[in-house]
Amino acid sequence: MVALGSAPAKQEAQYLIEAAGASAVFGAGEHRWILEPPLSATELSEIEEQVGVLLPQEYREFLLTVGRGGTGPAYGLFTVRRMEGRWQWEGDGADLTALDTLAQPFPYIVPFNPADTLPDPPDEEDFDSVEAFNAAEDAYWEVHDEIVYRPEHSVGLLYLCHLGCAQREVLVVSEETRGQMWADNTADDRGFEPLLDGAGARLGFAQWYRRWLDQIEADLTIQP
């Protein structure tokens, strides 16, 4: 595990806020270098009781000692809040987390692309009229979306980060790949795949967050 104790993480965030060029870091305008307060143990217990599953340990420790969201990769780490009596995550794409099925097993161990089962989209040159092509294209995309965005593909996934262009990164909270960070690239038909470090090993939450911190610090250090 890569340590992300509360004091070091918050000190590093403060350093980044004060560093030259910090405001120009990708996504900083969204998260504004603000770490939301940590959860209490009681609050975390309420969340886990509501969703019916214990969250992976590294993420639990982050929530309890660092913050419940905010400063983080890309546009920031989705923040968990109590809204209208229920806990939920907040951010662009956070609603893709199906809280009612979060405890169900994530069905994949290796990269999986539901779009691979589809034929190629229609080619306008194969049709006698624009109207016929448009009808075929509409039918194709209707089937495409029904297959690619089936809810069962993303059970057991907690959406935590939006990279832009509908690309998102998620934490697996159930089954064999529990604790791993994966990418949801279904928006451009690349499916789901685990995130890897430079040696090809799969990333957990702490390594994922630490890698971002280290990269930002390095980028700011080399700025003129």
PDB file of C-alpha atoms in Angstrom:
ATOM      1  CA  MET A   1       0.000   0.000   0.000  1.00  0.00           C
ATOM      2  CA  VAL A   2       1.150   3.514  -0.776  1.00  0.00           C
ATOM      3  CA  ALA A   3       0.765   5.644   2.344  1.00  0.00           C
ATOM      4  CA  LEU A   4      -1.605   8.570   2.104  1.00  0.00           C
ATOM      5  CA  GLY A   5      -1.785   9.682   5.716  1.00  0.00           C
ATOM      6  CA  SER A   6      -3.849  12.774   6.434  1.00  0.00           C
ATOM      7  CA  ALA A   7      -1.010  15.155   7.293  1.00  0.00           C
ATOM      8  CA  PRO A   8       1.272  14.312   4.322  1.00  0.00           C
ATOM      9  CA  ALA A   9      -1.552  14.373   1.779  1.00  0.00           C
ATOM     10  CA  LYS A  10      -2.945  17.670   2.998  1.00  0.00           C
ATOM     11  CA  GLN A  11       0.528  19.199   3.229  1.00  0.00           C
ATOM     12  CA  GLU A  12       1.205  18.189  -0.365  1.00  0.00           C
ATOM     13  CA  ALA A  13      -2.117  19.646  -1.486  1.00  0.00           C
ATOM     14  CA  GLN A  14      -1.239  22.917   0.236  1.00  0.00           C
ATOM     15  CA  TYR A  15       2.159  22.906  -1.461  1.00  0.00           C
ATOM     16  CA  LEU A  16       0.484  22.434  -4.821  1.00  0.00           C
ATOM     17  CA  ILE A  17      -1.940  25.284  -4.161  1.00  0.00           C
ATOM     18  CA  GLU A  18       0.953  27.637  -3.479  1.00  0.00           C
ATOM     19  CA  ALA A  19       3.178  26.400  -6.298  1.00  0.00           C
ATOM     20  CA  ALA A  20       3.666  28.530  -9.376  1.00  0.00           C
ATOM     21  CA  GLY A  21       1.394  27.322 -12.158  1.00  0.00           C
ATOM     22  CA  ALA A  22      -0.943  25.330  -9.894  1.00  0.00           C
ATOM     23  CA  SER A  23      -4.013  27.141 -11.179  1.00  0.00           C
ATOM     24  CA  ALA A  24      -3.184  26.016 -14.721  1.00  0.00           C
ATOM     25  CA  VAL A  25      -3.071  22.298 -13.863  1.00  0.00           C
ATOM     26  CA  PHE A  26      -5.672  20.352 -15.822  1.00  0.00           C
ATOM     27  CA  GLY A  27      -8.894  20.141 -13.813  1.00  0.00           C
ATOM     28  CA  ALA A  28      -7.817  22.589 -11.117  1.00  0.00           C
ATOM     29  CA  GLY A  29     -10.563  25.010 -12.078  1.00  0.00           C
ATOM     30  CA  GLU A  30     -13.075  22.335 -11.126  1.00  0.00           C
ATOM     31  CA  HIS A  31     -11.687  20.972  -7.840  1.00  0.00           C
ATOM     32  CA  ARG A  32      -9.971  24.296  -6.929  1.00  0.00           C
ATOM     33  CA  TRP A  33      -7.376  22.430  -4.848  1.00  0.00           C
ATOM     34  CA  ILE A  34      -9.954  21.908  -2.094  1.00  0.00           C
ATOM     35  CA  LEU A  35     -10.037  18.672  -0.107  1.00  0.00           C
ATOM     36  CA  GLU A  36     -13.419  18.205   1.531  1.00  0.00           C
ATOM     37  CA  PRO A  37     -13.318  17.220   5.231  1.00  0.00           C
ATOM     38  CA  PRO A  38     -12.800  13.556   6.114  1.00  0.00           C
ATOM     39  CA  LEU A  39     -15.723  11.385   7.116  1.00  0.00           C
ATOM     40  CA  SER A  40     -16.279  10.319  10.682  1.00  0.00           C
ATOM     41  CA  ALA A  41     -16.297   6.604  11.436  1.00  0.00           C
ATOM     42  CA  THR A  42     -20.037   6.872  12.044  1.00  0.00           C
ATOM     43  CA  GLU A  43     -20.626   8.496   8.664  1.00  0.00           C
ATOM     44  CA  LEU A  44     -18.580   5.854   6.869  1.00  0.00           C
ATOM     45  CA  SER A  45     -20.546   3.122   8.631  1.00  0.00           C
ATOM     46  CA  GLU A  46     -23.776   4.741   7.496  1.00  0.00           C
ATOM     47  CA  ILE A  47     -22.558   4.777   3.894  1.00  0.00           C
ATOM     48  CA  GLU A  48     -21.475   1.146   3.952  1.00  0.00           C
ATOM     49  CA  GLU A  49     -24.744   0.077   5.561  1.00  0.00           C
ATOM     50  CA  GLN A  50     -26.683   1.969   2.896  1.00  0.00           C
ATOM     51  CA  VAL A  51     -24.812   0.439  -0.077  1.00  0.00           C
ATOM     52  CA  GLY A  52     -24.491  -2.994   1.529  1.00  0.00           C
ATOM     53  CA  VAL A  53     -20.757  -3.438   1.113  1.00  0.00           C
ATOM     54  CA  LEU A  54     -17.525  -2.509   2.880  1.00  0.00           C
ATOM     55  CA  LEU A  55     -15.532  -0.140   0.716  1.00  0.00           C
ATOM     56  CA  PRO A  56     -11.966  -1.196  -0.191  1.00  0.00           C
ATOM     57  CA  GLN A  57      -9.496  -0.503   2.602  1.00  0.00           C
ATOM     58  CA  GLU A  58      -7.296   2.087   0.882  1.00  0.00           C
ATOM     59  CA  TYR A  59     -10.293   4.175  -0.093  1.00  0.00           C
ATOM     60  CA  ARG A  60     -11.787   3.800   3.394  1.00  0.00           C
ATOM     61  CA  GLU A  61      -8.566   5.124   4.932  1.00  0.00           C
ATOM     62  CA  PHE A  62      -8.554   8.063   2.545  1.00  0.00           C
ATOM     63  CA  LEU A  63     -12.137   8.955   3.436  1.00  0.00           C
ATOM     64  CA  LEU A  64     -11.383   8.775   7.160  1.00  0.00           C
ATOM     65  CA  THR A  65      -8.013  10.522   7.250  1.00  0.00           C
ATOM     66  CA  VAL A  66      -7.617  12.693   4.139  1.00  0.00           C
ATOM     67  CA  GLY A  67     -10.954  13.805   2.765  1.00  0.00           C
ATOM     68  CA  ARG A  68     -14.297  12.768   1.355  1.00  0.00           C
ATOM     69  CA  GLY A  69     -13.429  14.139  -2.101  1.00  0.00           C
ATOM     70  CA  GLY A  70     -12.258  17.205  -3.978  1.00  0.00           C
ATOM     71  CA  THR A  71      -8.627  17.644  -5.002  1.00  0.00           C
ATOM     72  CA  GLY A  72      -7.575  14.715  -7.150  1.00  0.00           C
ATOM     73  CA  PRO A  73      -6.873  13.403 -10.637  1.00  0.00           C
ATOM     74  CA  ALA A  74      -8.306  15.260 -13.641  1.00  0.00           C
ATOM     75  CA  TYR A  75     -11.439  17.162 -12.582  1.00  0.00           C
ATOM     76  CA  GLY A  76     -11.111  15.922  -9.020  1.00  0.00           C
ATOM     77  CA  LEU A  77     -12.195  13.059  -6.793  1.00  0.00           C
ATOM     78  CA  PHE A  78     -15.955  12.704  -6.610  1.00  0.00           C
ATOM     79  CA  THR A  79     -17.206  13.817  -3.196  1.00  0.00           C
ATOM     80  CA  VAL A  80     -19.536  11.686  -1.104  1.00  0.00           C
ATOM     81  CA  ARG A  81     -22.296  13.697   0.598  1.00  0.00           C
ATOM     82  CA  ARG A  82     -25.535  13.122   2.442  1.00  0.00           C
ATOM     83  CA  MET A  83     -28.319  14.561   0.304  1.00  0.00           C
ATOM     84  CA  GLU A  84     -32.001  14.259   1.111  1.00  0.00           C
ATOM     85  CA  GLY A  85     -31.269  11.685   3.777  1.00  0.00           C
ATOM     86  CA  ARG A  86     -29.120   9.408   1.591  1.00  0.00           C
ATOM     87  CA  TRP A  87     -25.399   9.243   0.918  1.00  0.00           C
ATOM     88  CA  GLN A  88     -24.315   9.610  -2.681  1.00  0.00           C
ATOM     89  CA  TRP A  89     -21.303  10.628  -4.720  1.00  0.00           C
ATOM     90  CA  GLU A  90     -21.266  13.962  -6.516  1.00  0.00           C
ATOM     91  CA  GLY A  91     -19.513  14.783  -9.787  1.00  0.00           C
ATOM     92  CA  ASP A  92     -19.821  14.559 -13.562  1.00  0.00           C
ATOM     93  CA  GLY A  93     -20.676  10.896 -14.015  1.00  0.00           C
ATOM     94  CA  ALA A  94     -21.037  10.050 -10.327  1.00  0.00           C
ATOM     95  CA  ASP A  95     -24.632   9.096 -11.056  1.00  0.00           C
ATOM     96  CA  LEU A  96     -23.320   6.181 -13.139  1.00  0.00           C
ATOM     97  CA  THR A  97     -22.671   4.418  -9.828  1.00  0.00           C
ATOM     98  CA  ALA A  98     -25.722   2.241  -9.229  1.00  0.00           C
ATOM     99  CA  LEU A  99     -25.869   2.421  -5.443  1.00  0.00           C
ATOM    100  CA  ASP A 100     -28.559  -0.250  -5.222  1.00  0.00           C
ATOM    101  CA  THR A 101     -26.336  -2.805  -6.995  1.00  0.00           C
ATOM    102  CA  LEU A 102     -22.938  -1.669  -5.734  1.00  0.00           C
ATOM    103  CA  ALA A 103     -22.580  -4.814  -3.607  1.00  0.00           C
ATOM    104  CA  GLN A 104     -23.154  -7.107  -6.587  1.00  0.00           C
ATOM    105  CA  PRO A 105     -20.060  -8.747  -8.113  1.00  0.00           C
ATOM    106  CA  PHE A 106     -18.271  -6.840 -10.859  1.00  0.00           C
ATOM    107  CA  PRO A 107     -18.311  -9.480 -13.612  1.00  0.00           C
ATOM    108  CA  TYR A 108     -14.933  -8.888 -15.282  1.00  0.00           C
ATOM    109  CA  ILE A 109     -11.353  -9.805 -14.434  1.00  0.00           C
ATOM    110  CA  VAL A 110      -9.644  -8.925 -17.712  1.00  0.00           C
ATOM    111  CA  PRO A 111     -10.342  -6.009 -20.083  1.00  0.00           C
ATOM    112  CA  PHE A 112     -13.762  -6.268 -21.649  1.00  0.00           C
ATOM    113  CA  ASN A 113     -15.343  -4.286 -24.458  1.00  0.00           C
ATOM    114  CA  PRO A 114     -19.063  -4.862 -25.048  1.00  0.00           C
ATOM    115  CA  ALA A 115     -18.746  -3.033 -28.378  1.00  0.00           C
ATOM    116  CA  ASP A 116     -16.652  -5.930 -29.701  1.00  0.00           C
ATOM    117  CA  THR A 117     -19.846  -7.942 -30.152  1.00  0.00           C
ATOM    118  CA  LEU A 118     -21.277  -5.391 -32.574  1.00  0.00           C
ATOM    119  CA  PRO A 119     -20.913  -5.364 -36.365  1.00  0.00           C
ATOM    120  CA  ASP A 120     -19.345  -2.366 -38.084  1.00  0.00           C
ATOM    121  CA  PRO A 121     -21.650   0.656 -38.346  1.00  0.00           C
ATOM    122  CA  PRO A 122     -23.471   1.218 -41.635  1.00  0.00           C
ATOM    123  CA  ASP A 123     -21.499   2.653 -44.548  1.00  0.00           C
ATOM    124  CA  GLU A 124     -23.339   5.309 -46.534  1.00  0.00           C
ATOM    125  CA  GLU A 125     -21.908   3.922 -49.781  1.00  0.00           C
ATOM    126  CA  ASP A 126     -23.920   0.730 -49.260  1.00  0.00           C
ATOM    127  CA  PHE A 127     -27.270   2.540 -49.441  1.00  0.00           C
ATOM    128  CA  ASP A 128     -29.272   3.873 -52.369  1.00  0.00           C
ATOM    129  CA  SER A 129     -30.527   6.942 -50.534  1.00  0.00           C
ATOM    130  CA  VAL A 130     -29.674   9.228 -47.651  1.00  0.00           C
ATOM    131  CA  GLU A 131     -32.974   8.328 -46.016  1.00  0.00           C
ATOM    132  CA  ALA A 132     -32.187   4.616 -46.067  1.00  0.00           C
ATOM    133  CA  PHE A 133     -28.715   5.227 -44.660  1.00  0.00           C
ATOM    134  CA  ASN A 134     -30.066   7.460 -41.889  1.00  0.00           C
ATOM    135  CA  ALA A 135     -32.627   4.843 -40.917  1.00  0.00           C
ATOM    136  CA  ALA A 136     -29.979   2.118 -40.794  1.00  0.00           C
ATOM    137  CA  GLU A 137     -27.635   4.331 -38.801  1.00  0.00           C
ATOM    138  CA  ASP A 138     -30.355   5.194 -36.269  1.00  0.00           C
ATOM    139  CA  ALA A 139     -31.164   1.506 -35.863  1.00  0.00           C
ATOM    140  CA  TYR A 140     -27.490   0.634 -35.433  1.00  0.00           C
ATOM    141  CA  TRP A 141     -26.897   3.197 -32.695  1.00  0.00           C
ATOM    142  CA  GLU A 142     -30.023   2.160 -30.860  1.00  0.00           C
ATOM    143  CA  VAL A 143     -28.719  -1.413 -30.686  1.00  0.00           C
ATOM    144  CA  HIS A 144     -25.203  -0.144 -29.899  1.00  0.00           C
ATOM    145  CA  ASP A 145     -26.333   1.844 -26.887  1.00  0.00           C
ATOM    146  CA  GLU A 146     -28.534  -0.974 -25.607  1.00  0.00           C
ATOM    147  CA  ILE A 147     -25.571  -3.370 -25.662  1.00  0.00           C
ATOM    148  CA  VAL A 148     -22.698  -1.095 -24.626  1.00  0.00           C
ATOM    149  CA  TYR A 149     -24.482   0.662 -21.769  1.00  0.00           C
ATOM    150  CA  ARG A 150     -26.249  -2.305 -20.202  1.00  0.00           C
ATOM    151  CA  PRO A 151     -26.339  -1.728 -16.420  1.00  0.00           C
ATOM    152  CA  GLU A 152     -24.986  -5.195 -15.674  1.00  0.00           C
ATOM    153  CA  HIS A 153     -21.608  -4.210 -17.131  1.00  0.00           C
ATOM    154  CA  SER A 154     -20.949  -1.738 -14.315  1.00  0.00           C
ATOM    155  CA  VAL A 155     -22.372  -3.352 -11.184  1.00  0.00           C
ATOM    156  CA  GLY A 156     -19.832  -3.295  -8.366  1.00  0.00           C
ATOM    157  CA  LEU A 157     -18.144  -0.152  -9.729  1.00  0.00           C
ATOM    158  CA  LEU A 158     -17.827   3.101  -7.806  1.00  0.00           C
ATOM    159  CA  TYR A 159     -17.289   6.011 -10.225  1.00  0.00           C
ATOM    160  CA  LEU A 160     -14.710   8.385  -8.741  1.00  0.00           C
ATOM    161  CA  CYS A 161     -13.226  10.591 -11.451  1.00  0.00           C
ATOM    162  CA  HIS A 162     -14.104  12.275 -14.745  1.00  0.00           C
ATOM    163  CA  LEU A 163     -11.252  12.738 -17.211  1.00  0.00           C
ATOM    164  CA  GLY A 164     -13.283  14.689 -19.767  1.00  0.00           C
ATOM    165  CA  CYS A 165     -15.045  13.541 -22.941  1.00  0.00           C
ATOM    166  CA  ALA A 166     -17.120  11.081 -20.866  1.00  0.00           C
ATOM    167  CA  GLN A 167     -14.016   9.054 -19.919  1.00  0.00           C
ATOM    168  CA  ARG A 168     -14.154   8.013 -16.266  1.00  0.00           C
ATOM    169  CA  GLU A 169     -12.147   6.045 -13.723  1.00  0.00           C
ATOM    170  CA  VAL A 170     -13.744   3.754 -11.205  1.00  0.00           C
ATOM    171  CA  LEU A 171     -12.996   1.710  -8.105  1.00  0.00           C
ATOM    172  CA  VAL A 172     -14.050  -1.932  -8.061  1.00  0.00           C
ATOM    173  CA  VAL A 173     -15.707  -2.622  -4.710  1.00  0.00           C
ATOM    174  CA  SER A 174     -16.758  -6.236  -5.125  1.00  0.00           C
ATOM    175  CA  GLU A 175     -15.614  -9.651  -6.351  1.00  0.00           C
ATOM    176  CA  GLU A 176     -12.125 -10.767  -7.461  1.00  0.00           C
ATOM    177  CA  THR A 177     -10.835  -7.394  -8.665  1.00  0.00           C
ATOM    178  CA  ARG A 178     -12.029  -5.567  -5.535  1.00  0.00           C
ATOM    179  CA  GLY A 179      -9.783  -2.600  -4.676  1.00  0.00           C
ATOM    180  CA  GLN A 180      -8.493  -2.107  -8.223  1.00  0.00           C
ATOM    181  CA  MET A 181      -8.917   1.070 -10.256  1.00  0.00           C
ATOM    182  CA  TRP A 182     -10.366   0.578 -13.737  1.00  0.00           C
ATOM    183  CA  ALA A 183     -11.128   2.830 -16.687  1.00  0.00           C
ATOM    184  CA  ASP A 184     -14.599   3.062 -18.183  1.00  0.00           C
ATOM    185  CA  ASN A 185     -13.925   4.004 -21.805  1.00  0.00           C
ATOM    186  CA  THR A 186     -17.276   2.886 -23.170  1.00  0.00           C
ATOM    187  CA  ALA A 187     -17.967   6.398 -24.460  1.00  0.00           C
ATOM    188  CA  ASP A 188     -15.494   5.805 -27.288  1.00  0.00           C
ATOM    189  CA  ASP A 189     -16.093   2.051 -27.608  1.00  0.00           C
ATOM    190  CA  ARG A 190     -12.954   0.921 -25.754  1.00  0.00           C
ATOM    191  CA  GLY A 191     -14.816  -0.781 -22.927  1.00  0.00           C
ATOM    192  CA  PHE A 192     -13.504  -1.431 -19.422  1.00  0.00           C
ATOM    193  CA  GLU A 193      -9.883  -2.069 -18.485  1.00  0.00           C
ATOM    194  CA  PRO A 194      -7.735  -2.053 -15.323  1.00  0.00           C
ATOM    195  CA  LEU A 195      -5.378   0.865 -14.770  1.00  0.00           C
ATOM    196  CA  LEU A 196      -1.707  -0.126 -14.689  1.00  0.00           C
ATOM    197  CA  ASP A 197       1.514   1.277 -13.293  1.00  0.00           C
ATOM    198  CA  GLY A 198       4.717   1.620 -15.318  1.00  0.00           C
ATOM    199  CA  ALA A 199       5.590  -2.024 -14.699  1.00  0.00           C
ATOM    200  CA  GLY A 200       2.212  -3.285 -15.836  1.00  0.00           C
ATOM    201  CA  ALA A 201       0.863  -4.011 -12.345  1.00  0.00           C
ATOM    202  CA  ARG A 202      -2.706  -3.077 -11.565  1.00  0.00           C
ATOM    203  CA  LEU A 203      -3.277   0.067  -9.539  1.00  0.00           C
ATOM    204  CA  GLY A 204      -5.153   0.255  -6.274  1.00  0.00           C
ATOM    205  CA  PHE A 205      -6.731   3.462  -5.030  1.00  0.00           C
ATOM    206  CA  ALA A 206      -3.710   4.688  -3.043  1.00  0.00           C
ATOM    207  CA  GLN A 207      -1.262   4.093  -5.898  1.00  0.00           C
ATOM    208  CA  TRP A 208      -3.658   5.775  -8.333  1.00  0.00           C
ATOM    209  CA  TYR A 209      -3.948   8.894  -6.177  1.00  0.00           C
ATOM    210  CA  ARG A 210      -0.233   8.932  -5.311  1.00  0.00           C
ATOM    211  CA  ARG A 211       0.738   8.653  -8.971  1.00  0.00           C
ATOM    212  CA  TRP A 212      -1.305  11.767  -9.696  1.00  0.00           C
ATOM    213  CA  LEU A 213       0.246  13.694  -6.791  1.00  0.00           C
ATOM    214  CA  ASP A 214       3.754  12.733  -7.863  1.00  0.00           C
ATOM    215  CA  GLN A 215       3.127  13.690 -11.482  1.00  0.00           C
ATOM    216  CA  ILE A 216       1.692  17.087 -10.599  1.00  0.00           C
ATOM    217  CA  GLU A 217       4.545  17.825  -8.231  1.00  0.00           C
ATOM    218  CA  ALA A 218       7.058  16.880 -10.928  1.00  0.00           C
ATOM    219  CA  ASP A 219       5.298  19.005 -13.540  1.00  0.00           C
ATOM    220  CA  LEU A 220       5.209  22.053 -11.279  1.00  0.00           C
ATOM    221  CA  THR A 221       8.819  21.614 -10.216  1.00  0.00           C
ATOM    222  CA  ILE A 222      10.131  21.748 -13.790  1.00  0.00           C
ATOM    223  CA  GLN A 223       8.136  24.812 -14.777  1.00  0.00           C
ATOM    224  CA  PRO A 224      10.342  27.886 -15.446  1.00  0.00           C
TER     225      PRO A 224
END
